Amino acid sequence: MMFIFDVDDTMYDLMWPFRKAYEQILSGRTKTGCEKLFQRSRIYSDVILQKEKQGLIRPEDAFYERMKMTCEEAGFSISREECDAFEREYRYYQSRIKLYDFMRDILDYCREKGIPTALLTNGNRRNQGRKLSALQLERWFEPDKMYISGDLGYHKPDVRAFQKVQECLRILPEEAWYIGDSYESDIVGAHSAGWHSIWLNHRERECPDSRSLADMEVRDGEELFCRMRDIWNNL
């Protein structure tokens, strides 16, 4: 059995850097709240990631295209200069992200109990690598067990991303438990690969499906920790 973790908004508050940039650059520009803009930007981030992978968007234009689509949906426009300023603030605070307290407790528990762990995150090596370093994840994960989709060549929820990780880890599908916050990327992808999954739905989103594909759904870190302990203790 192995616990495999998502990173963005699972291990740390992904919205915090976005909120800080929003307060300094976009506050007063729109009546749309920061959280709604953030949620939409995450959806467009996946859209742009696919276009970048297909060579339709240059990597240096990806953030602007993502924010352009997000702002246009909210009823206002953002210039390239404004977006560059937003990205500078966003990246600044992104380099100062910290693990959720509950995630630190979970990772410490896994290390103490000798529970095998790995991580799988969407993104490119440049941006995701910075986050992994800022979170100091090398304290809990071996370097060859931190998988970034840009290196794999497939992005979640593409089943091939999960299959490639499974192949590298030399585990069976039923031995993998994937923990993530995004239903569409994490839960759907893990289910397609035959993995178990725990949906960390701490943003309290409605499930897009009539019946959730997750083995378990939890709403906070304390519940997640309890469920993971139960899984390990019932092996």
PDB file of N, CA and C in Angstrom, residues 48-87:
ATOM      1  N   ILE A  48      -5.174  25.812 -20.275  1.00  0.00           N
ATOM      2  CA  ILE A  48      -3.952  26.376 -20.856  1.00  0.00           C
ATOM      3  C   ILE A  48      -2.808  25.356 -20.817  1.00  0.00           C
ATOM      4  N   LEU A  49      -2.763  24.548 -19.754  1.00  0.00           N
ATOM      5  CA  LEU A  49      -1.722  23.530 -19.647  1.00  0.00           C
ATOM      6  C   LEU A  49      -1.781  22.560 -20.820  1.00  0.00           C
ATOM      7  N   GLN A  50      -2.996  22.181 -21.214  1.00  0.00           N
ATOM      8  CA  GLN A  50      -3.159  21.281 -22.353  1.00  0.00           C
ATOM      9  C   GLN A  50      -2.718  21.957 -23.648  1.00  0.00           C
ATOM     10  N   LYS A  51      -3.072  23.239 -23.802  1.00  0.00           N
ATOM     11  CA  LYS A  51      -2.673  23.964 -25.015  1.00  0.00           C
ATOM     12  C   LYS A  51      -1.160  24.154 -25.070  1.00  0.00           C
ATOM     13  N   GLU A  52      -0.568  24.389 -23.903  1.00  0.00           N
ATOM     14  CA  GLU A  52       0.887  24.524 -23.851  1.00  0.00           C
ATOM     15  C   GLU A  52       1.555  23.213 -24.243  1.00  0.00           C
ATOM     16  N   LYS A  53       0.998  22.111 -23.750  1.00  0.00           N
ATOM     17  CA  LYS A  53       1.532  20.791 -24.073  1.00  0.00           C
ATOM     18  C   LYS A  53       1.455  20.525 -25.582  1.00  0.00           C
ATOM     19  N   GLN A  54       0.384  21.011 -26.224  1.00  0.00           N
ATOM     20  CA  GLN A  54       0.182  20.798 -27.657  1.00  0.00           C
ATOM     21  C   GLN A  54       0.968  21.782 -28.510  1.00  0.00           C
ATOM     22  N   GLY A  55       1.662  22.701 -27.870  1.00  0.00           N
ATOM     23  CA  GLY A  55       2.449  23.680 -28.606  1.00  0.00           C
ATOM     24  C   GLY A  55       1.639  24.836 -29.145  1.00  0.00           C
ATOM     25  N   LEU A  56       0.415  25.000 -28.647  1.00  0.00           N
ATOM     26  CA  LEU A  56      -0.464  26.070 -29.125  1.00  0.00           C
ATOM     27  C   LEU A  56      -0.220  27.379 -28.380  1.00  0.00           C
ATOM     28  N   ILE A  57       0.405  27.289 -27.198  1.00  0.00           N
ATOM     29  CA  ILE A  57       0.711  28.475 -26.398  1.00  0.00           C
ATOM     30  C   ILE A  57       2.147  28.362 -25.904  1.00  0.00           C
ATOM     31  N   ARG A  58       2.883  29.456 -26.011  1.00  0.00           N
ATOM     32  CA  ARG A  58       4.258  29.453 -25.513  1.00  0.00           C
ATOM     33  C   ARG A  58       4.250  29.456 -23.979  1.00  0.00           C
ATOM     34  N   PRO A  59       5.209  28.790 -23.345  1.00  0.00           N
ATOM     35  CA  PRO A  59       5.255  28.759 -21.877  1.00  0.00           C
ATOM     36  C   PRO A  59       5.243  30.149 -21.252  1.00  0.00           C
ATOM     37  N   GLU A  60       5.924  31.114 -21.888  1.00  0.00           N
ATOM     38  CA  GLU A  60       5.991  32.461 -21.329  1.00  0.00           C
ATOM     39  C   GLU A  60       4.664  33.222 -21.439  1.00  0.00           C
ATOM     40  N   ASP A  61       3.725  32.695 -22.249  1.00  0.00           N
ATOM     41  CA  ASP A  61       2.421  33.341 -22.397  1.00  0.00           C
ATOM     42  C   ASP A  61       1.329  32.645 -21.579  1.00  0.00           C
ATOM     43  N   ALA A  62       1.658  31.514 -20.980  1.00  0.00           N
ATOM     44  CA  ALA A  62       0.638  30.678 -20.345  1.00  0.00           C
ATOM     45  C   ALA A  62      -0.095  31.399 -19.211  1.00  0.00           C
ATOM     46  N   PHE A  63       0.651  32.060 -18.332  1.00  0.00           N
ATOM     47  CA  PHE A  63       0.003  32.713 -17.195  1.00  0.00           C
ATOM     48  C   PHE A  63      -0.911  33.837 -17.669  1.00  0.00           C
ATOM     49  N   TYR A  64      -0.461  34.612 -18.648  1.00  0.00           N
ATOM     50  CA  TYR A  64      -1.290  35.705 -19.167  1.00  0.00           C
ATOM     51  C   TYR A  64      -2.576  35.174 -19.788  1.00  0.00           C
ATOM     52  N   GLU A  65      -2.475  34.125 -20.579  1.00  0.00           N
ATOM     53  CA  GLU A  65      -3.669  33.566 -21.227  1.00  0.00           C
ATOM     54  C   GLU A  65      -4.659  33.041 -20.191  1.00  0.00           C
ATOM     55  N   ARG A  66      -4.125  32.432 -19.163  1.00  0.00           N
ATOM     56  CA  ARG A  66      -4.976  31.923 -18.077  1.00  0.00           C
ATOM     57  C   ARG A  66      -5.712  33.067 -17.388  1.00  0.00           C
ATOM     58  N   MET A  67      -4.997  34.142 -17.043  1.00  0.00           N
ATOM     59  CA  MET A  67      -5.617  35.270 -16.353  1.00  0.00           C
ATOM     60  C   MET A  67      -6.538  36.057 -17.282  1.00  0.00           C
ATOM     61  N   LYS A  68      -6.188  36.151 -18.544  1.00  0.00           N
ATOM     62  CA  LYS A  68      -7.033  36.836 -19.520  1.00  0.00           C
ATOM     63  C   LYS A  68      -8.400  36.168 -19.594  1.00  0.00           C
ATOM     64  N   MET A  69      -8.425  34.859 -19.696  1.00  0.00           N
ATOM     65  CA  MET A  69      -9.684  34.121 -19.768  1.00  0.00           C
ATOM     66  C   MET A  69     -10.468  34.249 -18.464  1.00  0.00           C
ATOM     67  N   THR A  70      -9.765  34.203 -17.342  1.00  0.00           N
ATOM     68  CA  THR A  70     -10.413  34.319 -16.034  1.00  0.00           C
ATOM     69  C   THR A  70     -11.086  35.678 -15.884  1.00  0.00           C
ATOM     70  N   CYS A  71     -10.367  36.739 -16.227  1.00  0.00           N
ATOM     71  CA  CYS A  71     -10.893  38.099 -16.065  1.00  0.00           C
ATOM     72  C   CYS A  71     -12.016  38.394 -17.045  1.00  0.00           C
ATOM     73  N   GLU A  72     -11.875  37.903 -18.274  1.00  0.00           N
ATOM     74  CA  GLU A  72     -12.925  38.136 -19.267  1.00  0.00           C
ATOM     75  C   GLU A  72     -14.238  37.503 -18.828  1.00  0.00           C
ATOM     76  N   GLU A  73     -14.159  36.326 -18.222  1.00  0.00           N
ATOM     77  CA  GLU A  73     -15.385  35.688 -17.734  1.00  0.00           C
ATOM     78  C   GLU A  73     -16.026  36.514 -16.623  1.00  0.00           C
ATOM     79  N   ALA A  74     -15.192  37.205 -15.847  1.00  0.00           N
ATOM     80  CA  ALA A  74     -15.697  38.033 -14.747  1.00  0.00           C
ATOM     81  C   ALA A  74     -16.154  39.413 -15.218  1.00  0.00           C
ATOM     82  N   GLY A  75     -16.004  39.700 -16.516  1.00  0.00           N
ATOM     83  CA  GLY A  75     -16.537  40.933 -17.059  1.00  0.00           C
ATOM     84  C   GLY A  75     -15.576  42.102 -17.129  1.00  0.00           C
ATOM     85  N   PHE A  76     -14.279  41.848 -17.031  1.00  0.00           N
ATOM     86  CA  PHE A  76     -13.325  42.938 -17.183  1.00  0.00           C
ATOM     87  C   PHE A  76     -12.074  42.402 -17.874  1.00  0.00           C
ATOM     88  N   SER A  77     -11.254  43.311 -18.355  1.00  0.00           N
ATOM     89  CA  SER A  77     -10.050  42.914 -19.079  1.00  0.00           C
ATOM     90  C   SER A  77      -8.812  43.206 -18.239  1.00  0.00           C
ATOM     91  N   ILE A  78      -7.762  42.507 -18.557  1.00  0.00           N
ATOM     92  CA  ILE A  78      -6.474  42.714 -17.886  1.00  0.00           C
ATOM     93  C   ILE A  78      -5.401  42.871 -18.955  1.00  0.00           C
ATOM     94  N   SER A  79      -4.614  43.921 -18.839  1.00  0.00           N
ATOM     95  CA  SER A  79      -3.548  44.151 -19.816  1.00  0.00           C
ATOM     96  C   SER A  79      -2.373  43.225 -19.527  1.00  0.00           C
ATOM     97  N   ARG A  80      -1.481  43.108 -20.499  1.00  0.00           N
ATOM     98  CA  ARG A  80      -0.299  42.275 -20.303  1.00  0.00           C
ATOM     99  C   ARG A  80       0.550  42.840 -19.171  1.00  0.00           C
ATOM    100  N   GLU A  81       0.641  44.167 -19.087  1.00  0.00           N
ATOM    101  CA  GLU A  81       1.430  44.811 -18.030  1.00  0.00           C
ATOM    102  C   GLU A  81       0.832  44.508 -16.652  1.00  0.00           C
ATOM    103  N   GLU A  82      -0.495  44.612 -16.547  1.00  0.00           N
ATOM    104  CA  GLU A  82      -1.166  44.309 -15.282  1.00  0.00           C
ATOM    105  C   GLU A  82      -0.977  42.846 -14.913  1.00  0.00           C
ATOM    106  N   CYS A  83      -1.077  41.990 -15.905  1.00  0.00           N
ATOM    107  CA  CYS A  83      -0.902  40.554 -15.649  1.00  0.00           C
ATOM    108  C   CYS A  83       0.526  40.243 -15.215  1.00  0.00           C
ATOM    109  N   ASP A  84       1.499  40.912 -15.839  1.00  0.00           N
ATOM    110  CA  ASP A  84       2.896  40.702 -15.447  1.00  0.00           C
ATOM    111  C   ASP A  84       3.115  41.127 -13.998  1.00  0.00           C
ATOM    112  N   ALA A  85       2.465  42.252 -13.602  1.00  0.00           N
ATOM    113  CA  ALA A  85       2.571  42.718 -12.217  1.00  0.00           C
ATOM    114  C   ALA A  85       1.897  41.734 -11.267  1.00  0.00           C
ATOM    115  N   PHE A  86       0.742  41.217 -11.686  1.00  0.00           N
ATOM    116  CA  PHE A  86       0.030  40.221 -10.882  1.00  0.00           C
ATOM    117  C   PHE A  86       0.891  38.971 -10.715  1.00  0.00           C
ATOM    118  N   GLU A  87       1.501  38.529 -11.817  1.00  0.00           N
ATOM    119  CA  GLU A  87       2.319  37.313 -11.751  1.00  0.00           C
ATOM    120  C   GLU A  87       3.543  37.507 -10.860  1.00  0.00           C
TER     121      GLU A  87
END
